[in-house]
Amino acid sequence: MTVHLPENRLTGNEPMLVAALTDAVVGVYGEWARDLVGIRLAGVPAGCYAQGGKAVDTVASVVLGVRTGLFDRPDADQTTAHLGAALTEAITRVLGDDLRAGTMVELVASPPERTFVGGALAV
């Protein structure tokens, strides 16, 4: 997953945030998923995050790559809602509840034949 956050909020909180985000995914999928959770944190400098035409520091963006099969499961609605809520909760628990309303979680689906790791098809 890639997480964009205001730099001033991220700095110094990276280890706690990585742990919280990882635990959020594990809470949805189970312990087997822990080693599969890859996180890239990106700090956005002050004045470079805007909402409604004004600079803000109360927004976060999470883009989580998932396999398309997630959306085919009978419990897809519950699982995706749980992921969105759990990732938002992880961010607000570490960085403050004032980020909640401005946190956007996007689940980006990729079919298995379009996912590669180390140059090889990820099975």
PDB file of C-alpha atoms in Angstrom:
ATOM      1  CA  MET A   1       0.000   0.000   0.000  1.00  0.00           C
ATOM      2  CA  THR A   2       1.045   3.568  -0.533  1.00  0.00           C
ATOM      3  CA  VAL A   3       0.067   6.112   2.094  1.00  0.00           C
ATOM      4  CA  HIS A   4       0.393   9.866   1.537  1.00  0.00           C
ATOM      5  CA  LEU A   5       0.265  11.941   4.725  1.00  0.00           C
ATOM      6  CA  PRO A   6       1.149  15.449   5.791  1.00  0.00           C
ATOM      7  CA  GLU A   7       4.903  15.358   6.386  1.00  0.00           C
ATOM      8  CA  ASN A   8       4.667  17.235   9.686  1.00  0.00           C
ATOM      9  CA  ARG A   9       2.376  14.523  11.084  1.00  0.00           C
ATOM     10  CA  LEU A  10       4.300  11.576   9.680  1.00  0.00           C
ATOM     11  CA  THR A  11       7.809  12.456  10.839  1.00  0.00           C
ATOM     12  CA  GLY A  12       8.736  10.425  13.900  1.00  0.00           C
ATOM     13  CA  ASN A  13       5.581   8.301  13.742  1.00  0.00           C
ATOM     14  CA  GLU A  14       6.674   5.976  10.939  1.00  0.00           C
ATOM     15  CA  PRO A  15       7.324   2.815  13.023  1.00  0.00           C
ATOM     16  CA  MET A  16       4.024   3.104  14.905  1.00  0.00           C
ATOM     17  CA  LEU A  17       2.102   3.793  11.709  1.00  0.00           C
ATOM     18  CA  VAL A  18       3.675   0.862   9.847  1.00  0.00           C
ATOM     19  CA  ALA A  19       2.775  -1.452  12.732  1.00  0.00           C
ATOM     20  CA  ALA A  20      -0.796  -0.113  12.945  1.00  0.00           C
ATOM     21  CA  LEU A  21      -1.415  -0.398   9.187  1.00  0.00           C
ATOM     22  CA  THR A  22       0.027  -3.909   9.081  1.00  0.00           C
ATOM     23  CA  ASP A  23      -2.113  -4.956  12.039  1.00  0.00           C
ATOM     24  CA  ALA A  24      -5.176  -3.465  10.317  1.00  0.00           C
ATOM     25  CA  VAL A  25      -4.694  -5.669   7.256  1.00  0.00           C
ATOM     26  CA  VAL A  26      -3.961  -8.711   9.431  1.00  0.00           C
ATOM     27  CA  GLY A  27      -7.150  -7.980  11.389  1.00  0.00           C
ATOM     28  CA  VAL A  28      -9.154  -8.321   8.180  1.00  0.00           C
ATOM     29  CA  TYR A  29      -7.341 -11.170   6.398  1.00  0.00           C
ATOM     30  CA  GLY A  30      -5.677 -13.072   9.228  1.00  0.00           C
ATOM     31  CA  GLU A  31      -2.131 -13.621  10.440  1.00  0.00           C
ATOM     32  CA  TRP A  32      -1.134 -15.380   7.206  1.00  0.00           C
ATOM     33  CA  ALA A  33      -1.197 -11.998   5.432  1.00  0.00           C
ATOM     34  CA  ARG A  34       1.337 -10.242   7.708  1.00  0.00           C
ATOM     35  CA  ASP A  35       4.409 -11.002   5.584  1.00  0.00           C
ATOM     36  CA  LEU A  36       2.577  -9.917   2.425  1.00  0.00           C
ATOM     37  CA  VAL A  37       1.828  -6.381   3.643  1.00  0.00           C
ATOM     38  CA  GLY A  38       4.114  -3.913   1.864  1.00  0.00           C
ATOM     39  CA  ILE A  39       3.873  -0.266   2.924  1.00  0.00           C
ATOM     40  CA  ARG A  40       5.312   2.882   1.347  1.00  0.00           C
ATOM     41  CA  LEU A  41       4.884   6.019   3.406  1.00  0.00           C
ATOM     42  CA  ALA A  42       5.119   9.330   1.592  1.00  0.00           C
ATOM     43  CA  GLY A  43       5.254  12.603   3.475  1.00  0.00           C
ATOM     44  CA  VAL A  44       3.616  15.525   1.698  1.00  0.00           C
ATOM     45  CA  PRO A  45       5.279  18.886   2.481  1.00  0.00           C
ATOM     46  CA  ALA A  46       3.235  21.667   4.106  1.00  0.00           C
ATOM     47  CA  GLY A  47       1.145  23.540   1.582  1.00  0.00           C
ATOM     48  CA  CYS A  48       1.151  20.670  -0.937  1.00  0.00           C
ATOM     49  CA  TYR A  49      -2.021  18.981   0.277  1.00  0.00           C
ATOM     50  CA  ALA A  50      -5.163  20.915  -0.583  1.00  0.00           C
ATOM     51  CA  GLN A  51      -8.884  20.456  -0.117  1.00  0.00           C
ATOM     52  CA  GLY A  52     -11.421  22.839  -1.574  1.00  0.00           C
ATOM     53  CA  GLY A  53      -8.660  25.038  -2.932  1.00  0.00           C
ATOM     54  CA  LYS A  54      -6.991  25.541   0.456  1.00  0.00           C
ATOM     55  CA  ALA A  55      -3.865  23.976   1.932  1.00  0.00           C
ATOM     56  CA  VAL A  56      -4.713  21.524   4.718  1.00  0.00           C
ATOM     57  CA  ASP A  57      -2.876  19.074   6.954  1.00  0.00           C
ATOM     58  CA  THR A  58      -5.892  16.967   7.892  1.00  0.00           C
ATOM     59  CA  VAL A  59      -6.057  14.585   4.924  1.00  0.00           C
ATOM     60  CA  ALA A  60      -4.521  11.212   4.149  1.00  0.00           C
ATOM     61  CA  SER A  61      -4.622   8.987   1.094  1.00  0.00           C
ATOM     62  CA  VAL A  62      -4.261   5.204   1.176  1.00  0.00           C
ATOM     63  CA  VAL A  63      -4.014   3.182  -2.027  1.00  0.00           C
ATOM     64  CA  LEU A  64      -4.082  -0.555  -1.367  1.00  0.00           C
ATOM     65  CA  GLY A  65      -3.482  -2.991  -4.187  1.00  0.00           C
ATOM     66  CA  VAL A  66      -5.682  -6.082  -3.890  1.00  0.00           C
ATOM     67  CA  ARG A  67      -6.397  -9.048  -6.126  1.00  0.00           C
ATOM     68  CA  THR A  68      -9.608  -8.812  -8.135  1.00  0.00           C
ATOM     69  CA  GLY A  69     -10.830 -11.989  -6.453  1.00  0.00           C
ATOM     70  CA  LEU A  70     -11.548  -9.944  -3.331  1.00  0.00           C
ATOM     71  CA  PHE A  71     -14.513  -8.380  -5.108  1.00  0.00           C
ATOM     72  CA  ASP A  72     -15.865 -11.754  -6.237  1.00  0.00           C
ATOM     73  CA  ARG A  73     -16.179 -13.172  -2.726  1.00  0.00           C
ATOM     74  CA  PRO A  74     -19.668 -13.482  -1.200  1.00  0.00           C
ATOM     75  CA  ASP A  75     -18.487 -11.329   1.715  1.00  0.00           C
ATOM     76  CA  ALA A  76     -16.853  -8.682  -0.512  1.00  0.00           C
ATOM     77  CA  ASP A  77     -18.998  -5.820   0.789  1.00  0.00           C
ATOM     78  CA  GLN A  78     -18.168  -6.606   4.408  1.00  0.00           C
ATOM     79  CA  THR A  79     -14.473  -7.272   3.728  1.00  0.00           C
ATOM     80  CA  THR A  80     -13.906  -4.080   1.763  1.00  0.00           C
ATOM     81  CA  ALA A  81     -15.789  -2.010   4.342  1.00  0.00           C
ATOM     82  CA  HIS A  82     -13.721  -3.619   7.094  1.00  0.00           C
ATOM     83  CA  LEU A  83     -10.482  -2.801   5.227  1.00  0.00           C
ATOM     84  CA  GLY A  84     -11.476   0.833   4.730  1.00  0.00           C
ATOM     85  CA  ALA A  85     -12.497   1.270   8.347  1.00  0.00           C
ATOM     86  CA  ALA A  86      -9.474  -0.590   9.758  1.00  0.00           C
ATOM     87  CA  LEU A  87      -6.932   1.398   7.727  1.00  0.00           C
ATOM     88  CA  THR A  88      -8.618   4.685   8.624  1.00  0.00           C
ATOM     89  CA  GLU A  89      -8.648   3.689  12.282  1.00  0.00           C
ATOM     90  CA  ALA A  90      -4.941   2.818  12.162  1.00  0.00           C
ATOM     91  CA  ILE A  91      -4.072   6.252  10.784  1.00  0.00           C
ATOM     92  CA  THR A  92      -6.232   8.170  13.232  1.00  0.00           C
ATOM     93  CA  ARG A  93      -5.049   6.130  16.218  1.00  0.00           C
ATOM     94  CA  VAL A  94      -1.428   7.047  15.455  1.00  0.00           C
ATOM     95  CA  LEU A  95      -1.751  10.537  13.947  1.00  0.00           C
ATOM     96  CA  GLY A  96      -4.950  11.970  15.407  1.00  0.00           C
ATOM     97  CA  ASP A  97      -8.694  11.715  14.968  1.00  0.00           C
ATOM     98  CA  ASP A  98      -8.853  15.016  13.083  1.00  0.00           C
ATOM     99  CA  LEU A  99      -7.557  13.078  10.043  1.00  0.00           C
ATOM    100  CA  ARG A 100     -10.597  10.757  10.010  1.00  0.00           C
ATOM    101  CA  ALA A 101     -12.903  12.875   7.848  1.00  0.00           C
ATOM    102  CA  GLY A 102     -10.123  13.549   5.333  1.00  0.00           C
ATOM    103  CA  THR A 103      -8.790  10.004   5.016  1.00  0.00           C
ATOM    104  CA  MET A 104      -9.514   8.341   1.690  1.00  0.00           C
ATOM    105  CA  VAL A 105      -8.883   4.614   1.190  1.00  0.00           C
ATOM    106  CA  GLU A 106      -8.859   3.273  -2.361  1.00  0.00           C
ATOM    107  CA  LEU A 107      -8.806  -0.458  -3.067  1.00  0.00           C
ATOM    108  CA  VAL A 108      -7.215  -0.921  -6.471  1.00  0.00           C
ATOM    109  CA  ALA A 109      -7.891  -4.324  -8.014  1.00  0.00           C
ATOM    110  CA  SER A 110      -5.366  -6.187 -10.091  1.00  0.00           C
ATOM    111  CA  PRO A 111      -5.943  -9.551 -11.767  1.00  0.00           C
ATOM    112  CA  PRO A 112      -3.332 -12.186 -10.864  1.00  0.00           C
ATOM    113  CA  GLU A 113      -1.839 -12.109 -14.351  1.00  0.00           C
ATOM    114  CA  ARG A 114      -0.998  -8.407 -13.912  1.00  0.00           C
ATOM    115  CA  THR A 115       0.910  -8.634 -10.645  1.00  0.00           C
ATOM    116  CA  PHE A 116       4.681  -9.128 -10.696  1.00  0.00           C
ATOM    117  CA  VAL A 117       7.273  -9.326  -7.951  1.00  0.00           C
ATOM    118  CA  GLY A 118      10.973  -9.329  -8.746  1.00  0.00           C
ATOM    119  CA  GLY A 119      10.146  -9.394 -12.441  1.00  0.00           C
ATOM    120  CA  ALA A 120       8.159 -12.620 -12.175  1.00  0.00           C
ATOM    121  CA  LEU A 121       4.454 -13.265 -12.132  1.00  0.00           C
ATOM    122  CA  ALA A 122       3.254 -13.289  -8.515  1.00  0.00           C
ATOM    123  CA  VAL A 123       1.194 -16.366  -7.861  1.00  0.00           C
TER     124      VAL A 123
END
